[in-house]
Tab-separated table of C-alpha atoms in Angstrom:
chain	number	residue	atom	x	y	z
A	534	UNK	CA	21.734	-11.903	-13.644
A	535	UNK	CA	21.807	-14.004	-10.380
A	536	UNK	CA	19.917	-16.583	-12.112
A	537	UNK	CA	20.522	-19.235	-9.078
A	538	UNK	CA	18.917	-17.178	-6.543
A	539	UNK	CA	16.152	-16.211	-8.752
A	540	UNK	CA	15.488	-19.674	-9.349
A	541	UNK	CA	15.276	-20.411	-5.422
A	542	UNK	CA	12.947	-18.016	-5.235
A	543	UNK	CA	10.590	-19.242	-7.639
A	544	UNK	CA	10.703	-22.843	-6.899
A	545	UNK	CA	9.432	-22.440	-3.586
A	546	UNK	CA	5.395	-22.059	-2.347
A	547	UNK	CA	4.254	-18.795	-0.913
A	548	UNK	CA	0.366	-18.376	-0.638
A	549	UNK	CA	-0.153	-15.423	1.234
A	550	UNK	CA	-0.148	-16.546	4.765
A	551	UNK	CA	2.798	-19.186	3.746
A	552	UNK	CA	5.511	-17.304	2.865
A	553	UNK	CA	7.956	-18.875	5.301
A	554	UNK	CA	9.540	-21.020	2.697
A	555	UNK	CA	11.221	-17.608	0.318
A	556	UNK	CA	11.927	-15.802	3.348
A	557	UNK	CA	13.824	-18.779	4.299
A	558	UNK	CA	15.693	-18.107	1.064
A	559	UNK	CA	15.882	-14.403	1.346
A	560	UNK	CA	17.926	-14.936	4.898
A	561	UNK	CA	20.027	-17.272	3.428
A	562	UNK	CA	21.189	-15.546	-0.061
A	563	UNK	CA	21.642	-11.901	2.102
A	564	UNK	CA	23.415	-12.740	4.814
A	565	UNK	CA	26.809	-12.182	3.478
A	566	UNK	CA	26.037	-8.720	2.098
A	567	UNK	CA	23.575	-6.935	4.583
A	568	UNK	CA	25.198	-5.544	7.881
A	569	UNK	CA	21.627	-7.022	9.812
A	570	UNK	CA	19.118	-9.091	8.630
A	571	UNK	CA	15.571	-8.756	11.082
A	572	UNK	CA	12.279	-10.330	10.646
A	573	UNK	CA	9.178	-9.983	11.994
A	574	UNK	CA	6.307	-12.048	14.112
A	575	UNK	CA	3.959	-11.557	10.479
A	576	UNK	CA	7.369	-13.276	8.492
A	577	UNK	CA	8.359	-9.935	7.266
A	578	UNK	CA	11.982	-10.036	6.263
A	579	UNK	CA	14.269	-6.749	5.883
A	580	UNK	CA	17.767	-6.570	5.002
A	581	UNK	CA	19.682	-3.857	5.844
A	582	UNK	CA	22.644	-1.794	4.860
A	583	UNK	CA	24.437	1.238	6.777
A	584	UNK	CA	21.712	1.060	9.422
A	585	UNK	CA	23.566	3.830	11.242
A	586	UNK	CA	22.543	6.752	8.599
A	587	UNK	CA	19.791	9.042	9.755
A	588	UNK	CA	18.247	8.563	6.046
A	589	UNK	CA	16.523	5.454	5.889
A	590	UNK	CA	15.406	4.249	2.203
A	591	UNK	CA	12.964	1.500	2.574
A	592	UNK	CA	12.979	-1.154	-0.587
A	593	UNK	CA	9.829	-3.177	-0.667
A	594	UNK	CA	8.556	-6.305	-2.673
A	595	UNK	CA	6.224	-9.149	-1.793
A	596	UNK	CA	7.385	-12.433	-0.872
A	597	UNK	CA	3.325	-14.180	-0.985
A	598	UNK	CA	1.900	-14.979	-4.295
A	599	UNK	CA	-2.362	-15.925	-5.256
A	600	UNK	CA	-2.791	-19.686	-4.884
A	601	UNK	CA	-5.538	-22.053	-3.187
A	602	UNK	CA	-6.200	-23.254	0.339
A	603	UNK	CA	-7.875	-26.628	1.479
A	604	UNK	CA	-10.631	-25.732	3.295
A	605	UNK	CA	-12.434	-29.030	3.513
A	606	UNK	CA	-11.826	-32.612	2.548
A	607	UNK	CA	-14.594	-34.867	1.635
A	608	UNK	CA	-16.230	-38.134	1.764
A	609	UNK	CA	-14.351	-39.263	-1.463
A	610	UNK	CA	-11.070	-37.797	-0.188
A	611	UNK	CA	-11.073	-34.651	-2.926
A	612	UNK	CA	-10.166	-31.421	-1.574
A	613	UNK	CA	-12.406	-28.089	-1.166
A	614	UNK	CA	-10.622	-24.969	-1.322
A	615	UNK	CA	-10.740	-20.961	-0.558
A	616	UNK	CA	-8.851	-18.631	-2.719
A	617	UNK	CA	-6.088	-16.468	-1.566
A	618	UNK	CA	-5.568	-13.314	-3.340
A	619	UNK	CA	-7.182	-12.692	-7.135
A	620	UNK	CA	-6.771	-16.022	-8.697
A	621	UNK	CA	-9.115	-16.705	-11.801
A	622	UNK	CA	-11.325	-19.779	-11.255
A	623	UNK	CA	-11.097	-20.580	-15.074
A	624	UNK	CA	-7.908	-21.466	-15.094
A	625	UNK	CA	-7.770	-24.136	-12.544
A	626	UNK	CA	-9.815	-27.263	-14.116
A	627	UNK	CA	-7.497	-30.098	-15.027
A	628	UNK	CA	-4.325	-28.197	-14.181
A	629	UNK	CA	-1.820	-30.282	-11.947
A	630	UNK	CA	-1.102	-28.588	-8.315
A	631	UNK	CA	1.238	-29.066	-5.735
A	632	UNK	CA	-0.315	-28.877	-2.206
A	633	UNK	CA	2.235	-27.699	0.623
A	634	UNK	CA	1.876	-29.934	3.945
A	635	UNK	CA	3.405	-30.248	7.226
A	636	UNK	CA	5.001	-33.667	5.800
A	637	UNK	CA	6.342	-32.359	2.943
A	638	UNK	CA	4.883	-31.290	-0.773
A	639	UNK	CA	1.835	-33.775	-2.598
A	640	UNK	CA	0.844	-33.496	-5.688
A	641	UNK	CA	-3.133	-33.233	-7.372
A	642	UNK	CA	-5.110	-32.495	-10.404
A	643	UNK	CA	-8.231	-30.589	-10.138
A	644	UNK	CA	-10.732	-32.014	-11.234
A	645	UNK	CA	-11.629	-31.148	-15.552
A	646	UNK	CA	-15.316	-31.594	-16.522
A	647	UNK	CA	-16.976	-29.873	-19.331
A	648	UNK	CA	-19.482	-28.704	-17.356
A	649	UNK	CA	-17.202	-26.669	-15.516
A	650	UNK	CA	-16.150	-24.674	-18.572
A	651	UNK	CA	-20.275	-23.536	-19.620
A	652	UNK	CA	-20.172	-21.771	-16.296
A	653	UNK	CA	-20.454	-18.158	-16.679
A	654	UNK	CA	-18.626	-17.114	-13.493
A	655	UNK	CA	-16.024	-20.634	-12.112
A	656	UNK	CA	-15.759	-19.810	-8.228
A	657	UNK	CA	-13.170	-21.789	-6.157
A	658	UNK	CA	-15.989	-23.543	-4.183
A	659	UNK	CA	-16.393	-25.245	-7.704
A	660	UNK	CA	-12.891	-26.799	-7.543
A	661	UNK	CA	-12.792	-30.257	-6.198
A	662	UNK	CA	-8.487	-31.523	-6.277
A	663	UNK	CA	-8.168	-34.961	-6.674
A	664	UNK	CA	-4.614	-35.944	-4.861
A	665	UNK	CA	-5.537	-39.853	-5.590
A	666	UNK	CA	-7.291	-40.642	-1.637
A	667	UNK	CA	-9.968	-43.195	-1.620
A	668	UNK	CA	-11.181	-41.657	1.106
A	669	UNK	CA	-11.492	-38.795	3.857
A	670	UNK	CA	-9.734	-40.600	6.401
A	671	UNK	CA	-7.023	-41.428	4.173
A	672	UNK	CA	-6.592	-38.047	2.677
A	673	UNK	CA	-6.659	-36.776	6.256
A	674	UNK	CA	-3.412	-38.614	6.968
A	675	UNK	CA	-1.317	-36.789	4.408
A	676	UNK	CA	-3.418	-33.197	4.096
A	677	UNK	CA	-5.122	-30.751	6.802
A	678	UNK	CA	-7.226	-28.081	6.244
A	679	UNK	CA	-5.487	-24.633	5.749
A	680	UNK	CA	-2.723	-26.351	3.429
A	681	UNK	CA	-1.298	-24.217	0.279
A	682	UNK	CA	-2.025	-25.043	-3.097
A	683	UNK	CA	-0.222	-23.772	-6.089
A	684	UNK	CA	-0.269	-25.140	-9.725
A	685	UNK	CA	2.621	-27.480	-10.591
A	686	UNK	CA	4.249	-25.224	-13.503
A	687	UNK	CA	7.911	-25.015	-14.242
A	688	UNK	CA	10.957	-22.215	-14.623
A	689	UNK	CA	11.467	-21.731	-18.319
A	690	UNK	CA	13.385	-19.375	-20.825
A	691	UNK	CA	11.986	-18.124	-23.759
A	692	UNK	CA	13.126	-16.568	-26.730
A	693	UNK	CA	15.021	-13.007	-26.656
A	694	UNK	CA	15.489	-13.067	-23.052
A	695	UNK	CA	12.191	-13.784	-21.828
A	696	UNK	CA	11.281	-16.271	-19.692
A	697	UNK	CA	8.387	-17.558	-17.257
A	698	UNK	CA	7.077	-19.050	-14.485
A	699	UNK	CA	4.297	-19.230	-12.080
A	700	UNK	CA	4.383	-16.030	-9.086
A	701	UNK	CA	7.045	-13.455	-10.821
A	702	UNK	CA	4.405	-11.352	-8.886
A	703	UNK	CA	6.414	-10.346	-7.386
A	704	UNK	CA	9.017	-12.629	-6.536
A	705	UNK	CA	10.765	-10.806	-9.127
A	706	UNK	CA	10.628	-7.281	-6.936
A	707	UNK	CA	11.911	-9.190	-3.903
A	708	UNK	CA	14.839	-10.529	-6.161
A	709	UNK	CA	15.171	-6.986	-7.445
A	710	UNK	CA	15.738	-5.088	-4.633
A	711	UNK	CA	17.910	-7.550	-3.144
A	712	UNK	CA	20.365	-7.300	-6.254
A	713	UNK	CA	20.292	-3.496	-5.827
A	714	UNK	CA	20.998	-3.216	-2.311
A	715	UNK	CA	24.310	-5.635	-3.099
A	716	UNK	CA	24.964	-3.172	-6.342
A	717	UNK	CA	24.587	-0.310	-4.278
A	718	UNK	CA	26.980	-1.575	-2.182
A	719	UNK	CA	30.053	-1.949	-4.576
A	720	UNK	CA	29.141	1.459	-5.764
A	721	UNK	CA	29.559	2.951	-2.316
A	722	UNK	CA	26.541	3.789	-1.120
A	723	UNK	CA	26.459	5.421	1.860
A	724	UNK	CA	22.538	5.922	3.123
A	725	UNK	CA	20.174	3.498	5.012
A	726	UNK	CA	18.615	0.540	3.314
A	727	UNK	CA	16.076	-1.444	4.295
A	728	UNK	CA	14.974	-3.874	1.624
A	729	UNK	CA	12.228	-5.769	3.035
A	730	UNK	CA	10.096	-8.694	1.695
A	731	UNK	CA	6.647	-8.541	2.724
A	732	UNK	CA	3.807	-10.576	3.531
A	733	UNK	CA	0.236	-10.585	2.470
A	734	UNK	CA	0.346	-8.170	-0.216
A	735	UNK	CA	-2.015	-10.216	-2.260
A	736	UNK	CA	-4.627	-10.446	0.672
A	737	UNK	CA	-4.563	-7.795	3.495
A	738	UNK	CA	-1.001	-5.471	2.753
A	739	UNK	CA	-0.537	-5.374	6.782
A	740	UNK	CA	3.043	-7.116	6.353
A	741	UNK	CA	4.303	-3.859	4.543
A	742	UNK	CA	2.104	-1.469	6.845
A	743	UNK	CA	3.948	-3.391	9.863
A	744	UNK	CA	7.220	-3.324	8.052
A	745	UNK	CA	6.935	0.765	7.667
A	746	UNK	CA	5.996	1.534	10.558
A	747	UNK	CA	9.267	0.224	12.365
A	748	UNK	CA	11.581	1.211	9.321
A	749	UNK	CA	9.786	4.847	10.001
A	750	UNK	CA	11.478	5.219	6.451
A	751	UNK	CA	12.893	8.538	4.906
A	752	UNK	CA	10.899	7.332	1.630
A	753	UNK	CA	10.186	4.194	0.245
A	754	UNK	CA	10.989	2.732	-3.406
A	755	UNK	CA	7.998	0.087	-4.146
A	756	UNK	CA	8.683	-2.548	-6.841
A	757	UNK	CA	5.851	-4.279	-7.947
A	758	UNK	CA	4.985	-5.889	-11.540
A	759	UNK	CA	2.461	-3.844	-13.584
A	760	UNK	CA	0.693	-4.985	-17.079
A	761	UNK	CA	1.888	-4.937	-20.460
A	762	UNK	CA	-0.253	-3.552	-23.245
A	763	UNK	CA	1.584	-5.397	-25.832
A	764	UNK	CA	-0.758	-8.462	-25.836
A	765	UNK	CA	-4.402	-8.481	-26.389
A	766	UNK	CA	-6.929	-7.607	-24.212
A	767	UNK	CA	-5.129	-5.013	-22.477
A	768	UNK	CA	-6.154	-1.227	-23.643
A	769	UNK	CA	-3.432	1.212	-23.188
A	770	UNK	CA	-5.860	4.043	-22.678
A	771	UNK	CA	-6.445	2.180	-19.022
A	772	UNK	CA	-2.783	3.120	-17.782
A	773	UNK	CA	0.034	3.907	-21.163
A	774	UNK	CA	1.698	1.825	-23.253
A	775	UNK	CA	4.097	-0.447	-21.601
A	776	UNK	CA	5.883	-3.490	-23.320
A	777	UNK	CA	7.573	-5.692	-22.592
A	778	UNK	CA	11.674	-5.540	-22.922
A	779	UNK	CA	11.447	-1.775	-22.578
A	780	UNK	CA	12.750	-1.020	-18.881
A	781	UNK	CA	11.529	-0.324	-15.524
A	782	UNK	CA	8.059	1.686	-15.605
A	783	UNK	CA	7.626	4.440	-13.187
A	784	UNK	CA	4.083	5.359	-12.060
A	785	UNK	CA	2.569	9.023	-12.866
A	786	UNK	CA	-0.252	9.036	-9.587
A	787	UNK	CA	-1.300	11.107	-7.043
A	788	UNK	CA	0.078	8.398	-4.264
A	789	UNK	CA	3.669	9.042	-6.152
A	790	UNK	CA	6.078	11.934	-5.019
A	791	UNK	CA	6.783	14.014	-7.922
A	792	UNK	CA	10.733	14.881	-7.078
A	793	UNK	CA	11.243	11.342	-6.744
A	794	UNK	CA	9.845	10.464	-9.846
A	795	UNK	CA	11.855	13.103	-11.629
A	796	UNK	CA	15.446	11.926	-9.498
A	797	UNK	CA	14.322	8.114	-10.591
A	798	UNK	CA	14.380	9.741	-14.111
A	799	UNK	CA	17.642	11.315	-13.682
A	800	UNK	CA	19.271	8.121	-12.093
A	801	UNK	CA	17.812	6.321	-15.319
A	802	UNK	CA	19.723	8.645	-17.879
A	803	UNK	CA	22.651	8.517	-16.086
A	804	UNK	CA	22.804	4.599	-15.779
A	805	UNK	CA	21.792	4.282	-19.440
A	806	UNK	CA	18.488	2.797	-18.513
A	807	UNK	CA	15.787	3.408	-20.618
A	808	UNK	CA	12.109	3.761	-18.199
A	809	UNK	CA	8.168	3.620	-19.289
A	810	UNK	CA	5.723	5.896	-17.680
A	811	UNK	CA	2.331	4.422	-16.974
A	812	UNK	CA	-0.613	5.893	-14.954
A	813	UNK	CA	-2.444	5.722	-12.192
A	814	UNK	CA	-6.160	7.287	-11.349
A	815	UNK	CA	-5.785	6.734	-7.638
A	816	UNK	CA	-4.233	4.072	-5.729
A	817	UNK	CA	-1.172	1.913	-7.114
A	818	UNK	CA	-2.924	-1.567	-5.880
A	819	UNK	CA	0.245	-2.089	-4.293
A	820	UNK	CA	2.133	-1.883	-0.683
A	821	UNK	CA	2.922	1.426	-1.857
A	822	UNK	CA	-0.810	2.383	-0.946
A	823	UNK	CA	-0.211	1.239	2.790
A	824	UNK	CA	3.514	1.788	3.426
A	825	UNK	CA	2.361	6.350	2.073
A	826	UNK	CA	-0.330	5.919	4.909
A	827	UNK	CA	2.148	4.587	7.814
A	828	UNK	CA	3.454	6.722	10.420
A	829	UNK	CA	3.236	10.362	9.600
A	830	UNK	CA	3.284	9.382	5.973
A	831	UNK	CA	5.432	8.455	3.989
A	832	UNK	CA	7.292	9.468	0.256
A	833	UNK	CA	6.696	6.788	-2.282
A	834	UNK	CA	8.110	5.954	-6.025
A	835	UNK	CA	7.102	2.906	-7.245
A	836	UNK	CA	9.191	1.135	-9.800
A	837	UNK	CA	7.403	-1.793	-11.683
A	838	UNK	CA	8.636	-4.749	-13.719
A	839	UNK	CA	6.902	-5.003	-17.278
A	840	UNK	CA	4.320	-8.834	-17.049
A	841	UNK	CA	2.541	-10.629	-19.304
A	842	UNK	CA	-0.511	-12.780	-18.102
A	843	UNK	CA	-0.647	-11.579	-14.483
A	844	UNK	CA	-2.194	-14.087	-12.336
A	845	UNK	CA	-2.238	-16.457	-14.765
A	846	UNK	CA	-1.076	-20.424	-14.501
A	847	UNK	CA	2.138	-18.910	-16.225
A	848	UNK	CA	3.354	-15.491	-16.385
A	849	UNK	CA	6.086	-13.915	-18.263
A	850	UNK	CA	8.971	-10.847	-18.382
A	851	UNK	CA	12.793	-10.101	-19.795
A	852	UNK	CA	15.430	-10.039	-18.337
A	853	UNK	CA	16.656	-6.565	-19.723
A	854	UNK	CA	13.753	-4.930	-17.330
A	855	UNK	CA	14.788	-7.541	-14.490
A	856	UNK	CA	18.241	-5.973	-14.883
A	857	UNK	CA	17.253	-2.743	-15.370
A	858	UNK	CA	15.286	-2.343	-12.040
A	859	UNK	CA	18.102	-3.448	-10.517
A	860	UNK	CA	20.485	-0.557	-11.966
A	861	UNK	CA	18.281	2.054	-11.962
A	862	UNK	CA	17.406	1.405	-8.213
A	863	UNK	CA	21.179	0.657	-7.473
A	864	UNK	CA	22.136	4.010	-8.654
A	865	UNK	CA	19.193	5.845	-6.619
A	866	UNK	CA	20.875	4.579	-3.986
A	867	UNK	CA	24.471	5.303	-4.594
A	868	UNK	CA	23.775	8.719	-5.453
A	869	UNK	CA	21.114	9.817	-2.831
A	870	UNK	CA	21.308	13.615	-1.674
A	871	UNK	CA	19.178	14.467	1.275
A	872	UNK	CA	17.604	17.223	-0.205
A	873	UNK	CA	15.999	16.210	-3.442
């Protein structure tokens, strides 16, 4: 596993809205190995390979990732905040941060009071973030409203392969399908790709809408984190069983093409890859949802990385999926008939 590029990726701040600073990354790591690289005026970034096929097979992940955003500073210099994306309130109270400015990164604590915790429902407009001002004025010389706050947590492995960090959603599908389009590369493939990071998935999904609708993709292949039900709390009769260290998951839903489900199957087999099945009453919850809708619709499989703690100050997966994902979609890919 590409280990330094996957650490690139997760050291940097991308609260939807700021993704600038992965797709920075993203550029740099694929230029060698995609015949164009083109972004777009939302910060989309899509990587292509063998843009001269007719069959174009769009690869999608999100570059932004939940997090905070200074919305007011007060009196005593602390900072307000809005919430981007589902963060839970709860676990922000005396957790260090790192807030994102136009001078370069500070660093905080948000403010821990017991009083905080006996709340039944902790909203963001709770939060105050301490970044050590004595003042408005002085805060005001280092911070401006709209700033990006993330918590200050670290890149670490973990027994048997595992390992975590704060965002692998989905950080880890952008570093996914950039591995497979170089795999499917050596292997010889021979069809359209168009691996794209997009924008705003946590918040409004436009960036892969946008992204779709230029692609005007053949199908798309969606990689996106989904639960684990090995941990407690999660109940398998919500979507299957799904844990952790047991490959990809594909999604059984009525947004999913069946034939592409079944090839992703075959693909898996032949590849040695072993895939869960989870399930889906409706909508995926994912730029799958947007990117079927765009243009005169579109074919979607979604391929999803097994997570632990999703949206939480730490979250955490195994490298056997990471690498897994990677095959299976590599070999999807390489093997591609037009008629499926």
């Amino acid at each position: 596993m590409n280990e330094r590029f996957l650490s690139e990726l997760l050291e940097e701040i991308s609260v939807s809205g700021y993704e600038e600073p992965v797709q920075a990354v993203v550029k740099k790591e694929m230029k060698g190995y995609a015949h164009e690289v083109r972004e777009d005026d939302m910060g989309n970034v899509v990587c292509v390979l063998n843009p001269e096929s007719d069959i174009r097979i769009m690869l999608s992940a999100h570059a932004d990732e939940i997090g905070l955003i200074v919305s007011n500073i007060t009196d005593t210099g602390r900072l307000q905040v809005i919430r981007r994306g589902g963060i839970v309130g709860e676990t922000y109270p005396g957790q260090q941060v790192c807030v994102r400015t136009a001078e370069g990164m500070i660093y905080g604590v948000v403010e821990g009071r017991r009083d905080l915790f006996e709340k039944k429902e902790l909203k963001e407009s709770d939060l105050l973030i301490d970044i050590g001002a004595k003042s408005r004025e002085e805060a005001l010389q280092k911070v401006a409203p709209g700033d990006p706050i993330v918590r200050d947590t670290k890149i670490r492995k973990m027994m048997n392969g595992r390992f975590t960090a704060r965002a692998l959603d989905d950080r880890l599908g952008v570093f996914i399908i950039m591995e497979a389009l170089k795999r499917a590369k050596e292997k010889g493939c021979s069809v359209g790709v168009y691996a794209a990071s997009t924008t705003g998935e946590e918040t409004t999904k436009t960036g892969a809408y946008w992204t779709s609708s230029r692609i005007q993709p053949t199908l798309a292949v969606v990689v996106d984190v989904t639960y684990c039900s090995d941990y407690e709390g999660i109940n398998p009769a919500l979507m299957g069983r799904v844990e952790l260290g047991n490959g990809p998951v594909l999604c059984n839903g009525p947004y999913i093409m069946k034939k592409l489900n079944s090839r992703m199957k075959e693909c898996a087999h032949h590849a040695s890859v072993p895939v869960q099945i989870e399930v889906a009453d409706s909508m995926t919850h994912t730029d799958g949802d947007l990117i079927h809708f765009s243009g005169q619709g579109v074919p979607v499989v979604l391929v999803s990385i097994p997570l632990r703690y999703m949206h939480m100050p730490a979250e955490v997966a195994d490298e056997k999926d990471v690498e897994g994902c990677i095959e299976l979609i590599a070999e999807f890919l390489a093997s591609y008939e037009r008629e499926l």
